[in-house]
Short mmCIF file of C-alpha atoms in Angstrom, two decimals:
data_model
loop_
_atom_site.label_atom_id
_atom_site.label_comp_id
_atom_site.label_asym_id
_atom_site.label_seq_id
_atom_site.Cartn_x
_atom_site.Cartn_y
_atom_site.Cartn_z
CA MET A 6 -0.27 -0.29 -0.16
CA ILE A 7 2.51 2.30 0.99
CA LYS A 8 4.90 1.45 -1.70
CA ASN A 9 1.97 2.41 -3.89
CA TYR A 10 2.04 5.58 -2.99
CA ARG A 11 6.09 6.19 -2.12
CA PHE A 12 6.88 9.16 -3.90
CA THR A 13 3.48 10.96 -3.37
CA ILE A 14 3.98 10.73 0.23
CA LEU A 15 7.46 11.74 -0.17
CA ARG A 16 6.46 14.19 -2.63
CA ARG A 17 4.12 15.89 0.29
CA LEU A 18 6.27 15.34 3.39
CA THR A 19 8.78 17.36 1.82
CA GLN A 20 6.19 20.23 0.18
CA ILE A 21 4.89 20.31 3.76
CA THR A 22 7.85 20.52 5.53
CA ILE A 23 9.48 23.48 3.35
CA LEU A 24 6.22 25.12 4.31
CA TRP A 25 6.60 24.21 7.31
CA LEU A 26 10.45 25.56 7.71
CA PHE A 27 9.00 28.69 6.50
CA VAL A 28 5.90 29.12 9.11
CA MET A 29 8.69 28.34 11.69
CA GLY A 30 11.33 31.17 10.28
CA SER A 31 8.92 33.50 10.54
CA VAL A 32 6.85 32.62 13.43
CA TYR A 33 9.83 31.22 15.89
CA GLY A 34 12.68 33.15 14.12
CA LEU A 35 13.83 29.45 13.19
CA THR A 36 17.35 30.47 10.45
CA VAL A 37 17.24 27.01 8.50
CA LEU A 38 14.29 28.76 5.61
CA ARG A 39 13.65 32.87 6.13
CA GLY A 40 11.46 34.60 3.93
CA ASN A 41 8.94 32.65 1.56
CA TYR A 42 8.89 31.40 -2.04
CA SER A 43 9.69 34.58 -4.04
CA ALA A 44 13.03 35.00 -2.02
CA ASN A 45 14.36 33.68 0.99
CA ARG A 46 17.59 32.86 3.37
CA VAL A 47 18.58 29.39 3.59
CA LEU A 48 20.25 28.62 7.19
CA GLY A 49 21.32 31.81 7.25
CA VAL A 50 23.87 32.57 4.58
CA LEU A 51 22.45 31.90 1.22
CA THR A 52 19.74 33.62 -0.23
CA LEU A 53 17.64 32.43 -3.56
CA ALA A 54 15.13 33.89 -5.09
CA ASP A 55 12.46 33.17 -7.60
CA PRO A 56 14.02 33.44 -10.98
CA PHE A 57 10.33 34.18 -12.72
CA ALA A 58 9.69 37.13 -10.62
CA VAL A 59 13.38 38.73 -10.92
CA LEU A 60 12.45 37.94 -14.67
CA GLN A 61 9.86 40.27 -13.83
CA ILE A 62 11.47 42.79 -12.66
CA LEU A 63 14.15 42.96 -14.88
CA ALA A 64 10.65 43.14 -17.71
CA THR A 65 9.48 46.29 -15.44
CA GLY A 66 13.53 48.05 -16.13
CA LYS A 67 14.40 47.49 -12.82
CA VAL A 68 17.50 45.32 -11.79
CA VAL A 69 17.00 43.69 -8.22
CA ALA A 70 20.39 43.65 -6.24
CA THR A 71 23.33 41.06 -5.88
CA ALA A 72 21.98 39.31 -3.59
CA ALA A 73 18.85 38.56 -5.39
CA LEU A 74 20.18 38.33 -8.67
CA SER A 75 22.61 35.55 -7.70
CA GLY A 76 20.16 33.81 -5.41
CA ALA A 77 18.09 33.72 -8.91
CA ILE A 78 20.90 32.07 -11.06
CA ILE A 79 21.28 29.68 -8.32
CA VAL A 80 17.68 27.84 -8.60
CA LEU A 81 17.90 29.01 -12.55
CA LEU A 82 20.78 25.82 -12.63
CA PHE A 83 19.41 23.95 -10.09
CA TYR A 84 16.19 23.33 -11.22
CA ALA A 85 17.60 23.05 -15.14
CA ALA A 86 19.45 20.03 -13.63
CA LEU A 87 16.70 18.56 -11.65
CA GLY A 88 13.99 19.25 -13.75
CA GLY A 89 12.33 22.72 -13.69
CA ARG A 90 8.53 21.34 -12.63
CA VAL A 91 10.51 19.28 -9.93
CA PHE A 92 9.56 23.05 -8.26
CA CYS A 93 5.83 22.06 -9.24
CA GLY A 94 5.47 18.97 -8.37
CA TRP A 95 7.77 18.82 -4.67
CA VAL A 96 7.90 22.72 -3.35
CA CYS A 97 4.71 24.20 -4.45
CA PRO A 98 2.82 24.79 -1.96
CA MET A 99 -0.57 25.29 -4.18
CA SER A 100 0.33 21.75 -5.66
CA LEU A 101 -1.23 20.87 -1.88
CA ILE A 102 -4.11 23.10 -2.17
CA THR A 103 -4.79 21.47 -6.07
CA GLY A 104 -4.06 18.44 -5.03
CA ILE A 105 -7.12 18.70 -2.49
CA GLY A 106 -9.05 19.52 -5.27
CA ASN A 107 -7.83 16.32 -7.00
CA LEU A 108 -8.88 14.87 -4.35
CA LEU A 109 -12.62 16.10 -3.89
CA ARG A 110 -12.76 15.60 -7.88
CA LYS A 111 -12.07 11.73 -7.51
CA ALA A 112 -14.38 11.70 -3.90
CA PHE A 113 -17.73 13.60 -6.07
CA LYS A 114 -16.92 11.99 -9.01
CA ILE A 115 -17.14 14.97 -10.69
CA THR A 116 -16.00 14.22 -14.23
CA PHE A 117 -17.03 17.46 -16.20
CA THR A 118 -14.41 19.67 -17.12
CA TYR A 119 -13.27 21.54 -20.20
CA ASN A 120 -10.22 20.62 -21.70
CA PRO A 121 -7.83 24.62 -22.82
CA ALA A 122 -5.00 23.73 -24.23
CA ASN A 123 -2.06 23.15 -22.17
CA ASP A 124 0.20 25.55 -24.20
CA ILE A 125 -2.20 28.22 -22.92
CA ARG A 126 0.37 28.65 -19.90
CA TYR A 127 3.31 29.62 -22.11
CA LEU A 128 0.71 32.28 -23.54
CA ILE A 129 0.30 33.46 -19.80
CA LEU A 130 4.09 33.22 -19.37
CA ILE A 131 4.40 35.97 -22.29
CA LEU A 132 1.00 38.06 -21.14
CA THR A 133 2.72 38.55 -17.30
CA LEU A 134 6.53 39.91 -18.99
CA PHE A 135 3.91 41.86 -20.92
CA VAL A 136 1.48 43.10 -18.66
CA SER A 137 4.91 43.59 -16.34
CA VAL A 138 6.63 46.06 -18.59
CA ILE A 139 3.45 47.56 -19.05
CA THR A 140 2.08 48.47 -15.29
CA GLN A 141 6.15 48.34 -14.48
CA VAL A 142 5.75 45.85 -11.55
CA ALA A 143 6.15 42.09 -11.51
CA ALA A 144 2.36 41.33 -12.51
CA PHE A 145 2.33 37.27 -11.09
CA GLU A 146 4.07 38.74 -8.63
CA TRP A 147 1.02 40.49 -7.51
CA ILE A 148 -1.63 37.67 -7.87
CA SER A 149 0.21 35.23 -7.71
CA PRO A 150 -1.82 32.49 -5.07
CA ILE A 151 1.36 31.03 -3.93
CA GLY A 152 2.50 33.91 -2.40
CA ALA A 153 -1.18 34.86 -1.20
CA LEU A 154 -1.51 31.41 -0.57
CA HIS A 155 2.10 32.04 1.76
CA ARG A 156 0.90 35.19 3.21
CA GLY A 157 -1.96 33.68 4.67
CA LEU A 158 -0.27 31.53 6.66
CA ILE A 159 1.80 33.39 8.40
CA TYR A 160 0.82 37.23 8.22
CA GLU A 161 -2.54 38.95 7.80
CA VAL A 162 -4.79 36.62 5.57
CA GLY A 163 -7.20 39.85 4.24
CA TYR A 164 -9.23 38.62 0.98
CA GLY A 165 -5.54 36.18 -0.32
CA TRP A 166 -7.80 33.77 0.76
CA MET A 167 -10.23 34.33 -2.11
CA ILE A 168 -7.54 34.23 -5.03
CA VAL A 169 -6.34 30.53 -3.11
CA ALA A 170 -9.95 29.41 -2.70
CA SER A 171 -11.20 30.45 -6.96
CA VAL A 172 -8.10 28.17 -7.91
CA LEU A 173 -9.49 25.44 -5.94
CA VAL A 174 -13.49 25.42 -6.88
CA PHE A 175 -11.66 26.40 -11.02
CA ASP A 176 -9.72 22.78 -10.11
CA VAL A 177 -12.76 21.46 -8.97
CA PHE A 178 -15.28 22.34 -10.88
CA LEU A 179 -14.01 23.78 -13.93
CA VAL A 180 -10.44 22.30 -15.56
CA ASN A 181 -8.98 18.97 -14.24
CA HIS A 182 -5.52 20.25 -13.05
CA GLY A 183 -6.95 23.58 -14.54
CA PHE A 184 -4.33 26.03 -12.86
CA CYS A 185 -1.26 23.76 -12.27
CA GLY A 186 -1.74 21.62 -15.44
CA HIS A 187 -2.40 25.12 -17.96
CA LEU A 188 -2.86 28.02 -16.19
CA CYS A 189 0.40 28.68 -14.27
CA PRO A 190 2.78 31.11 -15.96
CA LEU A 191 5.40 29.87 -13.39
CA GLY A 192 4.73 26.41 -14.26
CA GLY A 193 5.19 27.19 -17.82
CA PHE A 194 8.57 28.89 -16.74
CA TYR A 195 10.11 25.79 -15.40
CA SER A 196 8.94 23.65 -18.17
CA LEU A 197 10.86 25.64 -20.45
CA ILE A 198 13.81 25.90 -18.61
CA GLY A 199 13.69 22.43 -17.34
CA ARG A 200 14.09 19.99 -20.07
CA GLY A 201 17.34 18.66 -19.39
CA ASN A 202 16.45 16.70 -15.94
CA LEU A 203 18.72 14.46 -14.96
CA VAL A 204 16.79 12.03 -13.76
CA LYS A 205 13.48 10.65 -15.92
CA PRO A 206 10.54 8.14 -16.00
CA TYR A 207 11.33 5.97 -18.41
CA TYR A 208 8.50 3.75 -20.16
CA GLU A 209 9.66 0.32 -21.28
CA HIS A 210 6.87 -0.45 -24.45
CA ASP A 211 7.60 -4.80 -23.81
CA LYS A 212 6.28 -4.47 -20.33
CA CYS A 213 3.51 -2.78 -20.66
CA THR A 214 0.30 -4.10 -20.99
CA MET A 215 -1.71 -1.14 -22.05
CA CYS A 216 -3.53 -0.50 -18.85
CA MET A 217 -3.39 2.70 -19.28
CA LYS A 218 -3.31 3.31 -15.95
CA CYS A 219 -0.67 6.01 -15.66
CA LEU A 220 -2.41 8.13 -18.27
CA LYS A 221 -5.61 8.07 -16.09
CA VAL A 222 -3.48 9.46 -13.17
CA CYS A 223 -0.97 11.81 -15.02
CA PRO A 224 -1.55 15.28 -14.54
CA GLU A 225 0.20 16.55 -17.44
CA ARG A 226 -0.96 13.26 -19.75
CA GLN A 227 0.72 14.96 -22.75
CA VAL A 228 4.05 14.56 -21.20
CA LEU A 229 3.24 10.41 -22.23
CA GLY A 230 2.52 10.57 -25.27
CA MET A 231 5.01 7.02 -26.33
CA VAL A 232 2.66 5.02 -23.67
CA GLY A 233 1.54 2.11 -26.38
CA HIS A 234 3.85 3.51 -29.15
CA ASN A 235 7.63 3.01 -28.08
CA SER A 236 10.33 2.62 -25.72
CA ALA A 237 10.96 5.85 -24.60
CA SER A 238 11.73 8.91 -21.61
CA VAL A 239 9.48 11.10 -20.52
CA LYS A 240 11.23 14.54 -22.91
CA SER A 241 8.48 17.13 -22.00
CA GLY A 242 9.89 19.85 -19.90
CA GLU A 243 6.12 19.63 -18.63
CA CYS A 244 6.81 16.33 -16.48
CA ILE A 245 6.36 17.49 -12.85
CA GLN A 246 8.30 14.50 -11.87
CA CYS A 247 5.68 13.15 -9.44
CA GLY A 248 6.60 9.81 -9.84
CA GLN A 249 2.25 8.89 -9.81
CA CYS A 250 3.02 6.93 -13.50
CA VAL A 251 5.57 4.72 -11.95
CA GLU A 252 3.60 3.95 -8.57
CA VAL A 253 0.84 3.11 -10.27
CA CYS A 254 2.07 0.55 -13.21
CA ALA A 255 2.11 -2.83 -11.83
CA ASP A 256 4.06 -4.13 -14.59
CA ASN A 257 6.68 -1.79 -13.91
CA ALA A 258 6.75 -0.47 -17.15
CA ILE A 259 7.94 3.18 -15.79
CA THR A 260 10.95 3.42 -13.85
CA PHE A 261 12.69 6.69 -12.54
CA LYS A 262 16.28 6.52 -14.64
CA SER A 263 18.89 8.31 -14.77
CA ARG A 264 19.69 10.28 -18.04
CA PHE A 265 22.89 9.27 -18.47
CA SER A 266 22.32 5.48 -18.24
CA MET B 27 -9.15 26.79 -40.44
CA THR B 28 -9.29 25.30 -37.31
CA ASP B 29 -6.16 26.04 -36.72
CA ARG B 30 -6.66 29.33 -37.45
CA ARG B 31 -10.23 29.40 -35.47
CA GLN B 32 -8.42 28.29 -32.38
CA PHE B 33 -5.61 31.15 -32.50
CA LEU B 34 -7.74 33.99 -32.50
CA GLY B 35 -10.05 32.72 -29.79
CA GLN B 36 -6.41 32.05 -27.72
CA ALA B 37 -5.15 35.45 -28.56
CA GLY B 38 -8.64 36.90 -28.17
CA LEU B 39 -8.62 34.88 -24.80
CA MET B 40 -5.37 36.32 -23.86
CA VAL B 41 -6.18 40.38 -24.86
CA THR B 42 -8.97 39.73 -22.34
CA LEU B 43 -6.49 39.10 -19.97
CA GLY B 44 -4.22 40.90 -20.44
CA LEU B 45 -6.51 44.10 -20.25
CA LEU B 46 -8.68 42.66 -17.16
CA TRP B 47 -5.11 42.41 -15.52
CA THR B 48 -3.29 45.41 -16.37
CA ASN B 49 -6.43 47.38 -15.92
CA TYR B 50 -6.59 45.40 -11.90
CA MET B 51 -2.57 46.25 -11.71
CA ILE B 52 -2.57 49.74 -12.38
CA GLY B 53 -5.17 50.45 -9.82
CA ALA B 54 -2.99 47.86 -7.50
CA ARG B 55 -0.15 49.95 -7.92
CA ALA B 56 -1.41 53.40 -6.69
CA GLU B 57 0.36 55.58 -4.54
CA ALA B 58 -0.54 54.64 -2.09
CA MET B 59 -0.49 56.68 1.61
CA ILE B 60 1.90 53.96 3.29
CA LEU B 61 5.12 53.95 5.25
CA ARG B 62 8.28 51.59 4.37
CA PRO B 63 10.76 50.52 5.91
CA PRO B 64 14.29 52.79 6.85
CA GLY B 65 15.96 53.16 3.28
CA GLY B 66 13.15 52.18 1.09
CA LEU B 67 13.79 53.61 -2.01
CA PRO B 68 11.61 56.03 -4.17
CA GLU B 69 7.84 54.38 -3.73
CA ARG B 70 7.11 53.49 -7.30
CA SER B 71 10.81 51.90 -7.43
CA PHE B 72 10.48 49.77 -4.22
CA GLN B 73 7.07 49.10 -5.87
CA GLN B 74 9.17 47.53 -8.99
CA LEU B 75 12.09 46.10 -6.65
CA CYS B 76 10.13 44.41 -3.39
CA LEU B 77 10.21 40.52 -4.18
CA LYS B 78 7.59 40.62 -1.98
CA CYS B 79 9.25 38.21 0.45
CA GLY B 80 8.86 39.31 4.51
CA GLN B 81 12.38 39.36 5.32
CA CYS B 82 12.35 42.68 6.71
CA VAL B 83 8.61 42.17 8.62
CA GLU B 84 10.94 39.02 9.68
CA ALA B 85 13.74 40.45 10.78
CA CYS B 86 12.38 43.79 12.65
CA PRO B 87 12.57 43.06 16.68
CA PHE B 88 9.70 44.85 17.70
CA ASP B 89 7.02 43.98 15.23
CA THR B 90 6.81 46.86 13.60
CA LEU B 91 6.57 45.94 9.92
CA ARG B 92 3.95 44.23 8.93
CA LEU B 93 3.07 42.99 5.59
CA ALA B 94 0.32 43.84 3.26
CA ALA B 95 -2.22 41.94 2.38
CA ILE B 96 -4.74 40.98 -0.53
CA GLY B 97 -7.51 43.88 -0.22
CA ASP B 98 -6.63 45.91 2.20
CA GLY B 99 -5.60 48.78 0.17
CA ARG B 100 -2.09 48.79 0.08
CA PRO B 101 0.40 47.12 -2.48
CA ALA B 102 -0.09 43.42 -1.08
CA GLY B 103 2.92 41.68 0.09
CA THR B 104 5.10 44.84 0.69
CA PRO B 105 5.81 46.02 4.12
CA TYR B 106 4.93 48.82 5.96
CA PHE B 107 4.29 50.06 9.77
CA VAL B 108 1.37 51.72 10.87
CA PRO B 109 3.18 54.07 13.77
CA ARG B 110 0.21 55.00 15.99
CA GLU B 111 0.48 51.41 16.80
CA MET B 112 4.23 50.55 16.70
CA PRO B 113 6.70 52.59 15.53
CA CYS B 114 9.97 52.53 14.33
CA LYS B 115 12.82 51.95 16.87
CA MET B 116 15.08 53.13 15.20
CA CYS B 117 17.58 49.74 16.04
CA LYS B 118 21.09 51.15 15.22
CA ASP B 119 22.22 47.55 13.22
CA ILE B 120 19.13 48.11 10.95
CA PRO B 121 17.99 44.61 10.77
CA CYS B 122 15.41 45.20 8.61
CA THR B 123 17.37 46.59 5.54
CA VAL B 124 19.60 44.60 5.85
CA ALA B 125 17.80 41.68 5.27
CA CYS B 126 16.05 42.91 2.30
CA PRO B 127 17.81 40.77 -1.05
CA SER B 128 16.20 42.61 -3.81
CA GLY B 129 17.66 46.37 -3.17
CA ALA B 130 14.18 47.74 -1.91
CA LEU B 131 15.34 48.63 0.90
CA SER B 132 19.04 50.10 0.17
CA VAL B 133 21.81 49.64 2.22
CA GLU B 134 23.38 52.71 0.68
CA ALA B 135 20.54 54.96 1.09
CA VAL B 136 20.91 54.63 5.59
CA SER B 137 24.96 54.31 5.76
CA THR B 138 27.44 57.07 5.26
CA ASN B 139 31.20 55.58 4.26
CA GLY B 140 30.09 52.02 4.53
CA LYS B 141 28.68 52.94 8.32
CA LEU B 142 25.20 52.34 8.84
CA ASP B 143 22.76 55.07 10.64
CA ILE B 144 19.57 55.15 11.08
CA ASN B 145 19.05 58.42 11.89
CA LEU B 146 19.28 58.93 7.62
CA ALA B 147 16.41 57.46 7.08
CA LYS B 148 13.40 58.96 5.25
CA MET B 149 10.36 57.20 6.20
CA GLY B 150 8.11 59.73 5.95
CA LEU B 151 7.68 63.10 7.25
CA ALA B 152 5.62 63.97 10.80
CA VAL B 153 3.39 66.87 10.32
CA VAL B 154 1.70 69.01 12.86
CA ASP B 155 -1.62 69.50 12.69
CA ARG B 156 -1.90 73.20 14.32
CA ASN B 157 -5.64 73.81 15.45
CA THR B 158 -6.56 70.24 16.99
CA CYS B 159 -2.36 70.20 19.22
CA VAL B 160 -3.00 71.45 22.09
CA ALA B 161 0.26 73.03 22.68
CA TYR B 162 -0.97 75.18 20.41
CA TRP B 163 -3.92 76.06 22.57
CA GLY B 164 -1.47 77.59 25.34
CA LEU B 165 -1.36 73.76 26.88
CA GLN B 166 1.73 72.57 28.05
CA CYS B 167 2.81 69.35 26.21
CA ASP B 168 5.44 68.62 24.80
CA ALA B 169 4.99 64.58 24.38
CA CYS B 170 6.55 63.91 20.84
CA TYR B 171 9.48 66.47 21.95
CA ARG B 172 10.64 64.64 24.51
CA VAL B 173 10.47 61.14 22.62
CA CYS B 174 11.66 62.28 19.48
CA PRO B 175 15.29 60.56 18.66
CA LEU B 176 15.90 63.44 17.21
CA ILE B 177 15.77 65.62 20.14
CA ASP B 178 16.23 69.54 18.97
CA LYS B 179 16.49 68.45 15.32
CA ALA B 180 13.61 66.64 13.66
CA ILE B 181 11.68 68.44 16.49
CA THR B 182 11.96 71.50 18.32
CA LEU B 183 9.79 73.56 20.65
CA ASP B 184 9.12 77.06 19.79
CA LEU B 185 8.56 79.79 21.64
CA PHE B 186 5.97 82.30 21.32
CA ARG B 187 3.33 84.74 22.95
CA ASN B 188 0.39 84.38 23.85
CA GLU B 189 -1.86 87.09 22.99
CA ARG B 190 -5.01 85.77 24.04
CA THR B 191 -4.29 86.14 27.29
CA GLY B 192 -1.24 88.82 26.92
CA LYS B 193 0.85 87.08 29.63
CA HIS B 194 1.81 83.58 28.07
CA ALA B 195 3.66 81.72 26.45
CA PHE B 196 2.74 78.93 24.11
CA ILE B 197 5.66 76.42 24.09
CA ALA B 198 5.00 74.60 20.79
CA PRO B 199 6.65 72.33 18.99
CA ILE B 200 7.54 72.42 15.25
CA VAL B 201 8.98 69.54 12.74
CA ASP B 202 12.71 70.05 10.66
CA SER B 203 11.97 68.32 7.10
CA GLY B 204 15.82 68.19 6.67
CA HIS B 205 16.11 65.95 10.63
CA CYS B 206 13.14 64.19 9.98
CA THR B 207 13.10 60.15 10.20
CA GLY B 208 9.91 59.46 9.74
CA CYS B 209 10.10 56.58 12.60
CA GLY B 210 6.38 57.37 13.77
CA LEU B 211 7.08 57.81 17.84
CA CYS B 212 5.89 61.45 18.09
CA GLU B 213 2.45 60.62 16.26
CA ARG B 214 2.76 57.04 18.74
CA ALA B 215 3.49 59.48 21.69
CA CYS B 216 0.67 62.34 21.16
CA ILE B 217 -1.98 62.55 24.37
CA ASN B 218 -4.82 63.00 21.11
CA ASP B 219 -7.51 61.34 20.59
CA LYS B 220 -6.35 60.98 16.92
CA ALA B 221 -2.33 62.00 17.07
CA SER B 222 -2.13 65.97 15.88
CA ILE B 223 1.40 65.01 15.24
CA PHE B 224 1.37 61.92 12.63
CA VAL B 225 3.85 60.95 9.64
CA LEU B 226 2.82 61.27 6.15
CA PRO B 227 4.75 59.52 3.03
CA ARG B 228 7.65 62.13 2.19
CA GLN B 229 6.55 62.31 -1.20
CA ALA B 230 3.15 63.44 -0.10
CA ALA B 231 4.06 66.09 2.55
CA LEU B 232 7.15 67.56 0.59
CA GLY B 233 6.97 70.79 -1.26
CA LYS B 234 9.88 71.23 -4.08
CA PRO B 235 10.90 75.13 -4.64
CA SER B 236 10.94 76.08 -8.34
CA ASP B 237 14.10 76.06 -9.26
CA LYS B 238 14.43 79.75 -10.60
CA TYR B 239 15.02 80.94 -6.58
CA LEU B 240 18.20 79.52 -4.85
CA LYS B 241 19.71 80.36 -1.48
CA GLY B 242 22.03 83.04 -2.09
CA TRP B 243 23.49 82.68 1.35
CA GLU B 244 24.45 78.82 1.23
CA ASP B 245 26.18 76.93 -1.35
CA THR B 246 24.10 75.30 -3.31
CA GLY B 247 26.98 73.76 -5.30
CA ILE B 248 25.46 75.85 -8.22
CA ASP B 249 27.58 78.32 -9.85
CA PRO B 250 25.00 81.07 -10.49
CA LYS B 251 25.45 82.37 -13.49
CA PRO B 252 25.53 86.29 -13.51
CA LEU B 253 22.53 88.15 -15.48
CA PRO B 254 23.64 89.34 -19.52
CA ALA B 255 24.34 92.90 -18.82
CA PRO B 256 21.31 94.76 -19.94
CA ALA B 257 21.29 95.43 -23.34
CA LYS B 258 22.59 99.68 -23.87
CA ASN B 259 19.89 101.65 -25.54
CA LYS B 260 21.87 103.68 -28.78
CA LYS B 261 21.90 107.11 -27.83
CA ALA B 262 19.40 109.26 -29.34
CA ALA B 263 20.97 111.13 -31.66
CA GLY B 264 21.08 115.16 -31.09
CA ASN B 265 20.09 117.46 -28.25
CA ALA B 266 16.93 116.19 -25.72
CA LEU B 267 15.77 119.34 -26.09
CA ASP B 268 15.76 119.35 -29.68
CA TYR B 269 13.77 115.65 -29.55
CA LEU B 270 11.53 117.24 -27.10
CA ASN B 271 10.39 120.04 -29.02
CA LYS B 272 9.89 118.21 -32.72
CA GLY B 273 7.47 118.51 -34.31
CA PHE B 274 6.52 121.94 -33.23
#
C-alpha cells in the first residue's frame, strides 16, 4: 500500500516540510529557511530567489540587487539540472491545494471538465512579462496564489484566501488539473528551463500491458505520449516528476531512470 | 481553418486577460499612503523591486513592520508600518534593511562611508495639525518633542507670546523636514485621541521649490551665472531738447 504511494507520500512530506520551515522561520525565528517562495535565506547564509519573479522585475526595467540576482541564478541552475517542474511537484505549496482539489474531484466523482490547451500557460507567461512591462511592476507576483497562500498562513490573510479558493473551485468544478496543468505561468517558466532533467520516467514498451492507468493518474498526460507506442523516456519539460505513473504501474513498465544510463 | 479559429480564440482570450489584468494592476500599484521601512527607495521604484519575501518583517525585533494583505488597500505583500500602533524604534544595526535581498530597501541610503546610520532614514515626515495640537492652544504638552530620537533637531520647541491672554507663552513643537526620519515615535506618543502629529509619506508631505529660486546664503553647489548685462540703448542722436521740441 505504502509502496504504491511512495513518491506521493515523499512529495507531500517535502512540500509540507518546506512550508513548515517557512512558517517556523517567520513565527519562531528558526533560521533554516526564512522568507518565502519568492526569496529566502537558507541557514542564514545563502540567498535564493525565484528566477521568474526576478525576470518580471527585469522586465519592468529595474535590476535587482546582487543577492537576489545570484540567488535567482542558483535556483535556475538547480532546476535546469533537476527538471524545472520539480518545483511544481515537490516544492510549491499550491500543489497541496490543487492536490486537495483533485481528491475532491475523485470523492464527488466529478467528471466534467473544460479542456483548454496545455500550452496556454506559455501564452500567459508571455502575457505576464507584457503586463509587467506596461504596468512597471512584477505582474504575476501581485496576484500569485502562491504568495497569497504563504502570506495568509503567516501574516494577515486579507482577501488572499479568495485567490486560493478560486484556484480550488476552478480545479474542482471547471478544469481537471486546471491551474497547475494549464494556467500557471510559473509552471510554464519551469517547463521551459527544465528539459534537461537528470532523472526522468522511462517507459518500456515490452513490459507494458496497456492498462493505461498511468495516463489516468498523470497530471500532465501529454508528456506520456509514447505509452503504447515505443520505449522512451519522458522528454517534455512539462513533467512535474511526481512519480505517480511509476507508482501506479503494476508491470514496472515505467521507472525513474538517470539520463545517462 | 480550425487552426486559425483556435489561434484567434486564444489571442482573444489573452487580450481580454491582459486588459483586465493591466486594469487591476494599475489600480493596485497606485501610490498608496503607506510608510516603508528605513532605506526604502522612492515608492514607485520600491514597488518595482520588492520581491514580497517578508524578510524585513521577520527581521524587525519590535513587530513594527507588517506585510500588506490582499485587499487592504496597500500593495499586497509589501512591508509597511503604522506608527500609531507601533513606530519604528530606529535600531542602530537596521536589521530590516540589511535583510532585504532585492535592493528595494537600500543599505546605501542609510549609511555614510559604509557605516550604518539610522538617522539618515527617510521613512516619512511628521506633520503637526496646529488646530488640534494642545500645545498650540497654550497647554503645556511636549510629549512628541521628548520622545523624538532626534530631539532638538527633528522636533524643536518654539516659544512665542500668547496674545489672547497677554501674559502667557506658547511652547509648541515644530518639525524640521531635513532631520525628521519619519520613525513615528511622536505620532505614537501624542496624547490626543487621534494624533495631532502624524507621519506622512515624504512624497505626500514635501513641497519642492521652483528651480528659479536659489538660496544665495547657502552653498547649493550651483554656480549662479551672472545675468546678462542689459542691452545698451542707442543714444538718441542730437540734443534732448531738440527731441522734445520736435514737431513744434
